[in-house]
XYZ file of C-alpha atoms in Angstrom:
787
model
C 4.450 79.278 -15.074
C 4.424 75.577 -15.905
C 1.730 72.989 -14.658
C 2.092 72.276 -10.852
C 4.009 69.471 -9.213
C 2.499 66.056 -9.478
C 2.005 63.960 -6.225
C 4.664 61.739 -6.811
C 6.979 64.589 -7.511
C 6.037 66.274 -4.235
C 6.521 63.026 -2.332
C 10.077 62.616 -3.974
C 10.788 66.165 -3.139
C 9.795 65.731 0.608
C 11.781 62.540 0.906
C 14.964 63.989 -0.466
C 15.362 66.804 2.141
C 17.776 65.950 5.082
C 16.437 68.313 7.647
C 12.926 69.268 9.085
C 13.417 72.978 8.312
C 13.874 71.953 4.691
C 10.854 69.768 4.768
C 8.748 72.792 6.171
C 10.154 75.075 3.384
C 8.901 72.553 0.830
C 5.682 72.192 2.493
C 5.118 76.091 2.571
C 6.130 76.630 -0.697
C 3.769 73.984 -2.088
C 0.946 75.054 0.257
C 1.299 78.621 -1.246
C 1.095 77.373 -4.732
C -2.143 75.275 -3.870
C -3.760 78.502 -2.242
C -2.915 80.562 -5.177
C -4.499 77.808 -7.528
C -7.624 77.682 -5.308
C -7.928 81.364 -5.464
C -7.753 81.515 -9.401
C -10.412 78.778 -9.577
C -7.964 76.397 -11.315
C -10.571 73.487 -11.974
C -8.067 71.476 -14.155
C -5.651 70.652 -11.431
C -7.837 71.018 -8.439
C -7.700 67.291 -7.974
C -4.025 67.058 -8.078
C -3.991 70.036 -5.617
C -6.354 68.247 -3.101
C -4.352 64.928 -3.529
C -1.093 66.733 -2.412
C -2.989 68.713 0.305
C -4.210 65.320 1.645
C -0.854 63.871 1.760
C 0.599 66.939 3.654
C -2.356 66.545 5.933
C -1.253 62.829 6.524
C 2.203 64.375 7.416
C 0.545 66.340 10.186
C 0.514 69.794 8.470
C -2.737 71.999 8.502
C -4.882 71.323 5.575
C -8.289 72.815 6.545
C -8.249 75.428 3.802
C -8.964 72.567 1.305
C -12.243 71.640 2.785
C -14.492 73.654 0.415
C -12.338 72.308 -2.697
C -13.357 68.906 -1.747
C -16.942 70.019 -1.801
C -16.430 71.379 -5.390
C -14.724 68.127 -6.500
C -17.618 66.057 -5.113
C -20.077 68.053 -7.284
C -17.998 67.540 -10.502
C -19.354 65.009 -13.145
C -15.906 63.387 -13.424
C -15.237 60.235 -11.562
C -11.633 61.038 -10.945
C -12.576 64.338 -9.329
C -15.344 62.682 -7.097
C -12.952 60.032 -5.995
C -10.451 62.590 -4.643
C -13.324 64.812 -3.399
C -14.853 61.935 -1.206
C -11.581 60.863 0.213
C -10.645 64.510 1.051
C -14.260 64.884 2.818
C -13.453 61.908 4.828
C -10.147 63.064 5.814
C -10.832 66.647 6.437
C -14.281 66.716 7.576
C -16.294 65.439 10.508
C -19.873 65.976 11.897
C -18.678 68.439 14.254
C -18.140 71.013 11.298
C -20.987 72.530 9.698
C -19.413 72.300 6.191
C -20.001 68.542 6.079
C -23.738 69.255 5.524
C -23.188 71.109 2.217
C -22.317 67.647 0.607
C -25.735 66.294 1.379
C -27.327 67.162 -1.977
C -24.213 65.949 -3.791
C -24.394 62.604 -2.014
C -28.140 62.502 -2.575
C -27.449 62.716 -6.433
C -24.450 60.237 -6.357
C -26.884 57.660 -4.509
C -29.311 57.866 -7.436
C -26.278 57.724 -9.808
C -26.199 54.941 -12.674
C -22.579 53.828 -11.780
C -22.260 51.559 -8.862
C -18.768 52.825 -8.326
C -20.119 56.389 -7.772
C -22.754 54.902 -5.520
C -20.044 53.028 -3.545
C -17.929 56.259 -2.909
C -21.114 57.989 -1.658
C -22.110 55.170 0.860
C -18.387 54.991 1.950
C -18.513 58.623 2.787
C -22.041 58.587 4.387
C -20.991 55.784 6.728
C -17.791 57.368 7.793
C -18.832 61.021 8.469
C -22.541 61.042 8.323
C -24.272 63.081 11.079
C -27.732 62.376 12.468
C -29.048 64.940 10.052
C -27.386 63.606 7.088
C -28.708 60.032 8.170
C -32.232 61.206 8.212
C -32.206 62.952 4.855
C -30.478 60.051 3.191
C -32.009 56.897 4.758
C -34.566 56.535 2.076
C -31.745 56.110 -0.411
C -29.679 53.668 1.595
C -32.818 51.529 2.180
C -33.466 51.564 -1.690
C -29.890 50.388 -2.384
C -30.083 47.590 -0.028
C -32.465 45.857 -2.732
C -30.160 46.465 -5.552
C -28.633 43.532 -7.549
C -25.071 44.860 -7.436
C -23.150 43.048 -4.485
C -20.660 46.060 -4.372
C -23.437 48.513 -3.642
C -25.411 46.220 -1.455
C -22.352 45.492 0.872
C -21.637 49.109 1.207
C -25.361 49.989 1.619
C -25.532 47.413 4.651
C -22.712 48.909 6.464
C -24.126 52.304 5.871
C -27.423 51.264 7.241
C -25.643 50.093 10.355
C -24.111 53.544 10.936
C -27.553 55.101 10.399
C -29.210 52.944 13.131
C -26.355 53.981 15.418
C -26.728 57.640 14.724
C -30.538 57.592 14.588
C -32.074 54.639 16.503
C -35.633 55.641 15.640
C -34.979 54.638 12.024
C -34.446 50.926 12.938
C -37.918 49.777 11.718
C -37.191 51.094 8.271
C -34.391 48.438 7.735
C -36.175 45.510 9.289
C -37.824 44.059 6.159
C -34.706 44.482 4.078
C -32.464 42.970 6.651
C -34.704 39.777 6.597
C -34.129 39.402 2.875
C -30.403 39.933 3.137
C -30.097 36.988 5.453
C -30.663 34.804 2.717
C -27.701 36.130 0.658
C -25.101 33.680 -0.562
C -22.393 36.397 -1.155
C -19.944 36.475 1.715
C -19.492 40.340 2.101
C -23.217 41.113 2.078
C -24.036 38.171 4.335
C -21.492 39.437 6.806
C -22.995 42.962 6.692
C -26.499 41.675 6.933
C -25.732 39.703 10.228
C -24.209 42.751 11.568
C -27.038 44.967 10.515
C -29.661 42.548 12.289
C -27.469 42.270 15.317
C -27.468 45.988 15.681
C -31.430 46.137 14.875
C -31.952 43.397 17.730
C -29.659 45.459 20.297
C -31.567 48.696 19.812
C -35.012 47.463 19.294
C -36.002 44.748 21.478
C -39.438 43.821 19.621
C -37.552 43.103 16.643
C -35.978 39.990 18.335
C -39.209 38.181 18.359
C -39.553 38.790 14.540
C -36.030 37.376 13.921
C -36.407 34.349 15.993
C -38.723 33.074 13.270
C -35.578 32.711 10.888
C -33.582 31.044 13.576
C -33.499 27.861 11.399
C -31.797 29.833 8.642
C -29.178 31.131 10.751
C -28.283 27.610 12.284
C -28.009 26.276 8.662
C -25.607 29.242 7.640
C -23.497 28.278 10.703
C -23.409 24.599 9.754
C -22.413 25.310 6.105
C -19.573 27.369 7.453
C -18.360 24.707 9.610
C -18.687 21.768 7.266
C -17.475 23.571 4.109
C -14.127 25.125 3.452
C -13.561 28.314 1.494
C -9.668 29.111 1.220
C -10.510 32.693 0.231
C -12.127 33.317 3.837
C -10.119 30.741 5.925
C -7.719 31.931 8.512
C -5.293 29.626 10.134
C -7.376 26.587 9.165
C -10.549 28.009 10.547
C -13.259 28.785 7.892
C -14.615 32.032 7.771
C -13.902 32.810 11.732
C -15.243 36.353 11.311
C -18.696 35.352 10.147
C -18.735 32.615 12.587
C -18.156 35.205 15.401
C -20.907 37.330 14.100
C -23.441 34.699 13.681
C -22.645 33.490 17.337
C -23.286 37.018 18.712
C -26.677 37.241 17.069
C -27.790 33.837 18.251
C -26.764 34.947 21.708
C -29.051 37.993 21.365
C -31.836 35.870 19.984
C -31.453 33.298 22.673
C -31.848 35.596 25.694
C -34.865 35.096 27.647
C -36.208 32.450 25.279
C -35.663 28.664 26.057
C -37.053 27.553 22.846
C -34.247 29.177 21.050
C -31.717 28.000 23.510
C -32.944 24.272 22.775
C -32.790 24.759 18.968
C -29.295 25.860 19.051
C -27.937 23.650 21.837
C -26.618 20.970 19.508
C -25.007 23.438 17.018
C -23.139 25.043 20.146
C -21.972 21.772 21.288
C -20.610 20.852 17.686
C -18.870 24.036 17.456
C -17.357 23.662 21.067
C -16.052 20.301 20.273
C -14.873 20.590 16.644
C -13.225 23.898 16.503
C -9.479 23.731 16.739
C -7.611 25.799 19.367
C -4.072 25.832 17.767
C -4.630 29.499 16.512
C -6.295 32.590 17.751
C -8.820 32.387 15.211
C -10.245 29.201 16.716
C -9.797 30.697 20.130
C -11.962 33.549 19.120
C -14.648 31.262 17.887
C -14.661 29.277 21.054
C -14.697 32.236 23.182
C -17.936 33.500 21.465
C -19.272 30.050 21.704
C -18.838 30.322 25.557
C -20.399 33.635 25.804
C -23.429 32.464 23.840
C -23.745 29.455 26.337
C -23.379 31.671 29.252
C -25.667 34.601 28.385
C -28.605 32.210 27.306
C -30.515 29.568 29.230
C -28.640 26.751 28.021
C -28.601 23.373 29.561
C -26.441 22.582 32.608
C -24.353 20.228 30.556
C -23.685 22.688 27.962
C -22.584 25.279 30.577
C -20.159 22.816 32.182
C -18.703 22.316 28.535
C -18.284 26.060 28.261
C -16.466 26.237 31.676
C -14.092 23.282 30.657
C -13.443 25.458 27.389
C -12.307 28.251 29.573
C -10.452 25.850 31.790
C -8.245 24.902 28.565
C -7.799 28.570 27.853
C -6.019 28.804 31.360
C -3.372 26.242 30.236
C -2.490 28.400 27.206
C 0.987 30.129 27.014
C -0.639 33.296 25.741
C -1.050 35.868 28.450
C -4.210 37.391 26.688
C -6.090 34.138 26.433
C -5.589 33.418 30.085
C -6.710 36.840 30.978
C -9.919 36.447 28.984
C -10.486 32.985 30.563
C -10.237 34.293 34.077
C -12.488 37.206 33.356
C -15.134 34.967 31.816
C -14.712 32.479 34.846
C -15.359 35.234 37.239
C -18.794 35.979 35.619
C -19.548 32.415 35.749
C -18.633 31.617 39.417
C -21.972 32.993 40.714
C -24.095 30.548 38.464
C -21.854 27.656 37.906
C -19.652 27.462 40.979
C -19.286 23.906 41.196
C -18.136 23.703 37.579
C -15.555 26.433 38.156
C -14.520 24.869 41.418
C -13.044 21.916 39.358
C -10.410 24.303 37.782
C -9.428 25.825 41.157
C -5.883 24.162 40.733
C -5.152 25.792 37.426
C -6.517 29.137 38.549
C -4.130 29.038 41.497
C -1.430 28.448 39.240
C -2.206 31.799 37.426
C -1.220 33.349 40.637
C 2.324 32.276 39.843
C 2.416 34.057 36.584
C 4.646 37.154 35.970
C 1.878 39.190 34.572
C 0.284 41.664 36.951
C -3.114 41.908 35.148
C -3.515 37.976 35.017
C -2.307 37.931 38.740
C -5.170 40.484 39.606
C -7.884 38.476 37.748
C -6.774 35.202 39.202
C -6.673 36.758 42.511
C -10.353 37.840 42.528
C -11.472 34.596 41.284
C -9.602 32.871 44.104
C -11.503 34.763 46.550
C -14.800 34.042 44.965
C -13.866 30.279 45.007
C -13.205 30.366 48.666
C -15.803 28.452 50.855
C -16.022 26.588 54.075
C -14.475 23.216 52.713
C -11.290 24.646 50.980
C -10.697 27.647 53.317
C -7.457 26.193 54.604
C -5.925 25.441 51.337
C -6.934 28.504 49.702
C -5.526 30.566 52.632
C -2.314 28.772 52.255
C -2.079 29.761 48.676
C -3.087 33.189 49.179
C -0.566 33.622 51.850
C 2.218 32.462 49.731
C 1.196 34.750 46.853
C 1.098 37.722 49.425
C 4.840 37.043 50.035
C 5.890 37.580 46.544
C 3.059 39.468 44.873
C 3.462 42.964 43.267
C 3.164 45.771 45.744
C 0.057 47.091 43.936
C -1.719 44.022 44.679
C -0.682 43.377 48.411
C -3.435 45.545 49.741
C -6.233 43.867 47.535
C -4.860 40.560 48.579
C -4.507 41.291 52.268
C -8.067 42.643 52.387
C -9.545 39.600 50.666
C -7.681 37.233 53.041
C -9.198 39.186 56.138
C -12.668 38.850 54.684
C -12.611 35.449 53.736
C -10.917 34.438 57.089
C -13.950 36.139 58.660
C -16.689 34.563 56.813
C -15.389 30.953 56.495
C -12.883 30.457 59.484
C -13.180 26.933 60.921
C -12.125 28.158 64.512
C -11.251 31.144 66.321
C -7.677 30.154 66.680
C -7.104 29.540 63.065
C -8.798 32.966 62.264
C -6.434 34.867 64.579
C -3.217 33.126 63.517
C -4.367 33.775 59.813
C -4.813 37.368 60.457
C -1.508 37.732 62.496
C 0.534 35.969 59.690
C -1.046 38.188 57.166
C -0.192 41.465 59.082
C 3.509 40.120 59.314
C 3.507 39.536 55.769
C 1.659 42.384 54.418
C 3.062 45.153 56.518
C 1.648 48.544 55.776
C -0.340 47.231 52.997
C -3.499 46.527 55.082
C -6.853 48.581 55.470
C -7.000 51.300 58.219
C -9.667 49.338 60.072
C -7.833 46.093 60.451
C -6.031 47.001 63.669
C -9.553 47.522 65.538
C -11.084 44.592 63.886
C -8.509 42.226 65.202
C -8.572 43.828 68.637
C -12.373 43.179 68.696
C -11.829 39.642 67.566
C -9.189 38.935 70.279
C -11.244 40.576 72.937
C -14.038 38.155 72.252
C -11.879 35.211 72.226
C -11.256 34.964 76.129
C -10.162 31.371 75.880
C -7.326 32.228 73.681
C -5.865 35.443 75.294
C -3.136 33.318 76.819
C -2.004 31.816 73.419
C -2.578 35.125 71.604
C -0.465 37.491 73.911
C 2.309 34.834 73.925
C 2.462 34.690 70.341
C 2.308 38.491 69.649
C 4.996 39.101 72.395
C 7.350 36.823 70.465
C 6.589 38.528 67.146
C 7.274 42.005 68.434
C 10.323 40.910 70.338
C 11.881 39.742 66.944
C 10.640 42.624 64.809
C 8.886 45.989 65.333
C 8.864 46.904 61.665
C 5.250 45.893 60.839
C 3.313 48.850 62.577
C -0.101 47.234 62.495
C 1.008 44.088 64.241
C 2.916 46.135 66.655
C -0.320 48.201 67.531
C -2.353 45.091 68.085
C 0.462 43.439 70.004
C 0.808 46.682 72.370
C -2.858 46.549 72.931
C -2.988 42.898 73.876
C 0.047 43.003 76.231
C -1.523 46.087 77.988
C -4.676 44.093 78.469
C -3.409 40.712 79.109
C 0.177 41.282 80.092
C -0.284 39.349 83.393
C -0.715 36.204 81.351
C 2.803 36.698 79.814
C 4.263 35.864 83.438
C 2.517 32.402 83.420
C 4.617 30.951 80.923
C 3.193 28.712 78.236
C 2.726 24.881 77.566
C 4.244 24.867 74.260
C 7.742 23.403 73.686
C 9.536 26.668 72.563
C 8.025 28.330 75.753
C 10.430 31.075 77.209
C 10.079 32.457 80.759
C 9.163 36.234 80.728
C 9.696 38.689 83.462
C 8.190 41.993 84.137
C 11.400 43.866 82.956
C 11.347 41.838 79.673
C 7.829 42.988 78.787
C 8.771 46.640 79.743
C 12.022 46.472 77.736
C 10.124 45.404 74.456
C 7.424 48.308 75.076
C 10.068 50.938 75.756
C 11.922 49.804 72.762
C 8.893 50.424 70.544
C 8.323 53.821 72.286
C 11.987 54.942 71.597
C 12.129 53.359 67.912
C 12.537 56.066 65.275
C 10.102 53.843 62.958
C 7.183 53.817 65.429
C 4.142 55.868 64.095
C 2.622 58.460 66.459
C -0.573 56.002 66.517
C 1.854 53.161 67.711
C 3.619 55.051 70.358
C 0.144 55.995 71.626
C -0.987 52.433 71.852
C 2.490 51.480 73.613
C 2.234 54.290 76.125
C -1.318 53.188 77.181
C -0.207 49.738 77.332
C 2.617 50.545 79.694
C 0.159 52.433 81.816
C -2.298 49.519 81.905
C 0.673 47.024 83.095
C 0.771 49.332 86.363
C -2.151 47.193 87.522
C -1.160 44.139 86.125
C 2.500 43.892 87.290
C 3.374 44.121 90.986
C 6.925 45.213 90.673
C 7.300 47.478 87.808
C 5.053 50.550 88.995
C 8.117 52.766 89.770
C 9.743 52.066 86.316
C 6.359 52.634 84.610
C 5.872 55.930 86.553
C 9.311 57.290 85.282
C 8.605 56.198 81.695
C 5.173 58.060 81.694
C 6.708 61.035 83.429
C 9.489 61.410 80.593
C 6.822 61.722 77.794
C 4.922 64.611 79.685
C 6.998 67.042 77.652
C 7.051 65.089 74.318
C 6.642 67.143 71.176
C 3.726 65.000 70.098
C 0.640 66.570 71.540
C -1.170 63.437 71.549
C 1.401 61.535 73.420
C 2.088 64.503 75.618
C -1.644 64.658 76.530
C -1.809 61.043 77.357
C 1.276 61.118 79.348
C 0.096 64.081 81.590
C -3.199 62.526 82.314
C -1.504 59.068 83.346
C 0.935 61.139 85.703
C -2.368 62.883 87.273
C -3.580 59.413 87.825
C -0.360 58.402 89.780
C -0.264 61.594 91.621
C -3.934 62.629 92.363
C -6.199 59.699 91.772
C -3.998 56.701 92.548
C -6.719 55.104 94.511
C -8.858 55.210 91.296
C -6.160 53.801 88.935
C -6.939 50.018 89.091
C -10.700 50.841 88.438
C -9.947 53.047 85.474
C -7.311 50.793 83.979
C -9.170 47.497 84.300
C -9.732 45.220 81.363
C -11.921 46.366 78.468
C -15.422 44.781 78.479
C -16.427 42.456 75.778
C -18.409 44.107 73.067
C -22.036 43.213 72.447
C -22.920 41.128 69.596
C -26.291 42.088 68.247
C -26.122 42.300 64.496
C -26.280 39.395 62.246
C -27.316 38.095 59.033
C -27.766 40.398 56.225
C -27.689 43.454 58.293
C -23.974 42.579 59.233
C -23.167 42.143 55.478
C -24.545 45.433 54.605
C -22.832 47.239 57.493
C -19.540 45.557 56.747
C -19.672 46.425 52.968
C -20.407 49.932 53.826
C -17.518 50.114 56.190
C -15.070 48.563 53.570
C -15.873 51.218 51.030
C -15.841 48.616 48.320
C -12.378 47.472 48.796
C -13.408 43.804 48.826
C -13.459 41.595 45.865
C -16.895 41.704 44.213
C -17.495 37.875 44.472
C -17.330 38.058 48.163
C -20.229 40.205 48.948
C -22.639 37.469 47.916
C -21.431 34.932 50.567
C -23.082 34.265 53.869
C -22.061 36.445 56.674
C -21.053 35.788 60.199
C -22.154 37.893 63.096
C -20.096 41.217 63.645
C -19.470 42.989 66.907
C -18.735 46.528 65.631
C -20.813 49.114 63.585
C -19.283 52.212 62.259
C -20.950 55.428 61.316
C -22.694 54.461 58.060
C -23.527 58.234 57.329
C -20.058 59.444 58.304
C -21.699 61.990 60.588
C -23.885 60.377 63.133
C -23.623 57.311 65.452
C -25.371 54.446 64.062
C -26.897 51.821 66.068
C -27.756 48.105 65.119
C -31.396 48.859 65.663
C -31.581 51.511 62.846
C -30.351 49.226 60.210
C -33.085 46.668 58.975
C -33.647 44.433 56.151
C -36.940 43.306 54.768
C -39.346 41.378 57.197
C -41.220 38.447 55.985
C -44.520 39.668 56.257
C -46.447 42.657 57.590
C -47.333 40.859 60.744
C -43.847 40.981 62.081
C -43.654 44.471 62.828
C -41.184 45.769 65.337
C -43.304 46.646 68.359
C -40.753 48.395 70.285
C -40.235 51.447 68.037
C -43.660 52.764 68.834
C -43.937 54.624 72.300
C -46.092 53.355 74.859
C -45.794 49.920 73.911
C -47.918 50.119 70.688
C -47.540 48.357 67.733
C -46.386 49.960 64.530
C -49.009 48.331 62.529
C -51.704 49.736 65.159
C -50.831 53.150 63.680
C -51.735 52.084 60.249
C -54.849 50.342 61.049
C -56.721 53.295 59.471
C -56.248 54.147 55.757
C -53.889 56.924 55.569
C -54.677 60.101 53.570
C -51.539 60.887 51.233
C -50.075 64.123 52.160
C -49.003 66.591 49.480
C -45.254 65.635 49.383
C -43.178 65.260 46.090
C -41.669 62.107 45.096
C -37.846 61.888 44.593
C -35.816 59.567 42.334
C -32.899 58.117 44.629
C -31.209 55.968 41.979
C -31.317 56.261 38.142
C -28.535 54.198 36.426
C -28.343 51.717 33.462
C -32.148 51.544 33.070
C -32.888 50.832 36.727
C -34.739 53.660 38.477
C -35.880 53.601 42.061
C -38.565 56.260 43.112
C -39.515 57.294 46.646
C -43.068 58.601 47.299
C -44.353 59.857 50.903
C -47.363 59.594 52.902
C -48.242 60.298 56.682
C -51.012 58.511 58.761
C -53.322 61.135 60.521
C -52.926 59.252 63.828
C -49.230 59.565 64.029
C -47.573 62.787 62.963
C -43.972 61.489 63.510
C -44.409 58.344 61.404
C -43.435 58.605 57.779
C -44.380 55.978 55.228
C -42.108 55.626 52.198
C -43.323 53.811 49.194
C -40.465 52.556 47.150
C -40.969 51.879 43.498
C -38.301 50.184 41.164
C -38.658 50.097 37.328
C -36.295 48.656 34.697
C -36.239 50.299 31.370
C -33.270 48.571 29.998
C -33.339 45.876 27.318
C -32.682 42.865 29.703
C -34.477 41.624 32.896
C -33.231 42.356 36.391
C -33.602 39.479 38.913
C -32.755 38.917 42.629
C -33.392 42.577 43.293
C -33.312 43.590 46.982
C -33.414 47.063 48.537
C -31.877 47.678 52.261
C -31.763 50.851 54.012
C -29.910 52.351 56.992
C -30.814 55.653 58.970
C -29.121 57.450 61.827
C -29.394 56.046 65.288
C -32.024 58.741 66.595
C -34.367 57.445 63.721
C -36.091 54.124 63.741
C -37.022 52.206 60.478
C -38.744 49.116 59.254
C -38.726 47.782 55.883
C -41.757 45.664 54.831
C -41.709 42.649 52.451
C -41.225 43.698 48.638
C -43.692 42.873 46.165
C -41.083 40.736 44.155
C -37.536 40.386 43.199
C -37.667 40.499 39.396
C -38.057 43.491 37.024
C -38.811 42.707 33.547
C -37.119 44.642 30.673
C -38.522 47.853 28.835
C -40.504 48.876 32.070
C -43.064 46.236 32.190
C -43.942 45.853 35.601
C -42.218 47.090 38.990
C -41.352 46.175 42.389
C -42.818 48.071 45.285
C -41.836 48.043 48.903
C -43.050 50.004 51.939
C -40.391 51.641 54.368
C -41.798 52.982 57.605
C -39.701 55.561 59.358
C -40.147 56.905 62.830
C -38.607 60.365 63.514
C -39.897 61.715 66.761
C -36.982 64.295 67.195
C -37.743 65.486 63.680
C -34.355 65.684 62.662
C -33.414 66.206 58.947
C -33.812 62.687 57.307
C -30.762 61.067 55.829
C -30.790 57.614 54.482
C -28.170 55.106 53.015
C -29.735 52.707 50.555
C -27.988 49.631 49.440
C -29.288 47.954 46.124
C -28.233 44.446 44.897
C -29.595 42.656 41.845
C -28.399 40.533 38.773
C -28.384 42.222 35.402
C -26.773 40.807 32.216
C -25.439 37.845 34.223
C -23.556 40.249 36.593
C -23.925 40.539 40.266
C -24.463 44.486 40.871
C -24.084 45.994 44.309
C -24.832 49.884 44.587
C -24.785 51.906 47.701
C -26.190 55.711 47.459
C -26.857 58.074 50.070
C -30.170 60.047 50.022
C -30.087 63.452 51.704
C -32.494 65.372 49.453
C -35.806 64.396 51.278
C -38.373 67.027 51.112
C -38.675 69.225 54.228
C -42.303 67.720 54.974
C -40.854 64.174 55.499
C -39.182 65.173 58.822
C -40.673 68.651 59.876
């Protein structure tokens, strides 16, 4: 037999075939010859066989049987064999396969090789597939190569060191001294790798940031040199070395966090980058975006932050959808800290709602809701209502929910509030939350001075169209409660005289319509029944309508009709009292408690930025635990001081603080962790005062093990109605990074019925510039806490 096919001959043979079957035949025939050569230990053509095998692997054919041959080629003294062997290892092996550990010794020898090219091959392979075990074994050789004089080897060694730190973070201190020296390099590739290495070290080892802050002048000098000079070799669209600029800005952002002196030192340079960088290309926009992020995530001066917001405002005017999306996302992160600066670009943000891209619409919608306040509520609602009419179907529910919440928080008057919700119901149709109908009914029932206007308008809406079921349900309820006001007419110019038969015709039309939902028919039947006490002449007609539905196929509707028929026949003397108007709901929940209740009820459907705004009183509390009735007295926020204890939760008129006059002996109750995510851990420990067995004192302790501080930390809690709770003032609102310090808070729970304890905890805080709101349910309390 002659020598095997060369690689280019195999490629020509594969490309010359006309069908898939012919290609498979060529591949199978060649694979058989390669297997035979591997069995015969043909070392002369082993490299050629592996090269052909790699090409077939790229075409999607199995090539795993060549893994061991790659190891033999790596161990070969010839450079051509090593090159193919290392390439094959990078393509056919990964750290999930034990075979990759067999090349560790060969790589160790090659890292000590006298040829820089061989060293470069070993470094590339280690950075590509090196597992944690390989990185631990070869980290010393990589650290030694960081000090070599060859720029080719040093550049690859720096990138390999980055891979080692990512795989084995505990080795980070080994590379700190070498990385400081590498930052003084003038060669571009080495300097880029050094900046990347230092960034990785600072991210994974917080104490190293303090050490690298000492060389801040060197980093600023490097950035100035890049901006002032021009290197055609590294320029992209007229921007000098944008990749290195971006890396330097990211490193400055990490060094400037929580250090005002660093921010002051680099503020002038950041201002220079912001004003001198061209925005005609993506390279310039990338540099500007990193500059904005550096300004935002550090304690920069207010003027510099305004400049960053203005840059994002210019991004909004770009024709590129990606740039607009990035700008909207960044402005949403800024709206909490620089609300006034972002507010100046409100017009441009609203214009983004008219774009054809759904992702841009979604980001613009979230940002618009975050910008709504008492002064612009009318203008913003007009824009949002206009967007709701033409928005994509997948955004209708989000837009309608945001309008409802914004109107509730910032409405200038009740009439405007009700008009806005009704107009939204007409526009959004079925794309509204399930609780919208009940919320609007509560709002209407509490606006007694507007009942005449409301029932007139709702009657006109359902007379024109009964397609929008939520609106029809609200209209049916209002007509049933205040139908007598329809007969009084209206002072408006377009007022139409309404008779009892007109009202009943509309309601019967809703009952008989095939598009009416079962719940809508139930609302309507009840409304017709209630009109029997509001109208004087339509009682007989109402009795006939109700009797018809006594044999309806809908069980719910049939039950209602049978009960209403019984009212007419057996209990007619009680009908007026039973069907009287609904009483006004009590309003007792205000402030932060109302915000907490409403956010739990909304189940996180509201835009994130709305949850931080001030809340108006609400009149309805749903079941927070989903199982039990919860009253407003069982949901409390931290009190200002220990002296303001709630006296009425202790029987016999005693104060809760009186029960704690004696120093309680801690009970042997195990502590539990109620929240542990992204470095934040909240732990509950328990004790009982001897004087009150029913009283449980929960000591909450929050710790932060992440690399950045947590600010504005607040804990709130809710329990079932039969349990009473009081939250005392916390020890602070800030949690330092790396577990330094904690925030403690005392929670006192009175559970006289000794029911199994359940609690819903709400945590709100600022972390990495983001506002975080978490709600978790705690049901794993030790039995001793409630028995």
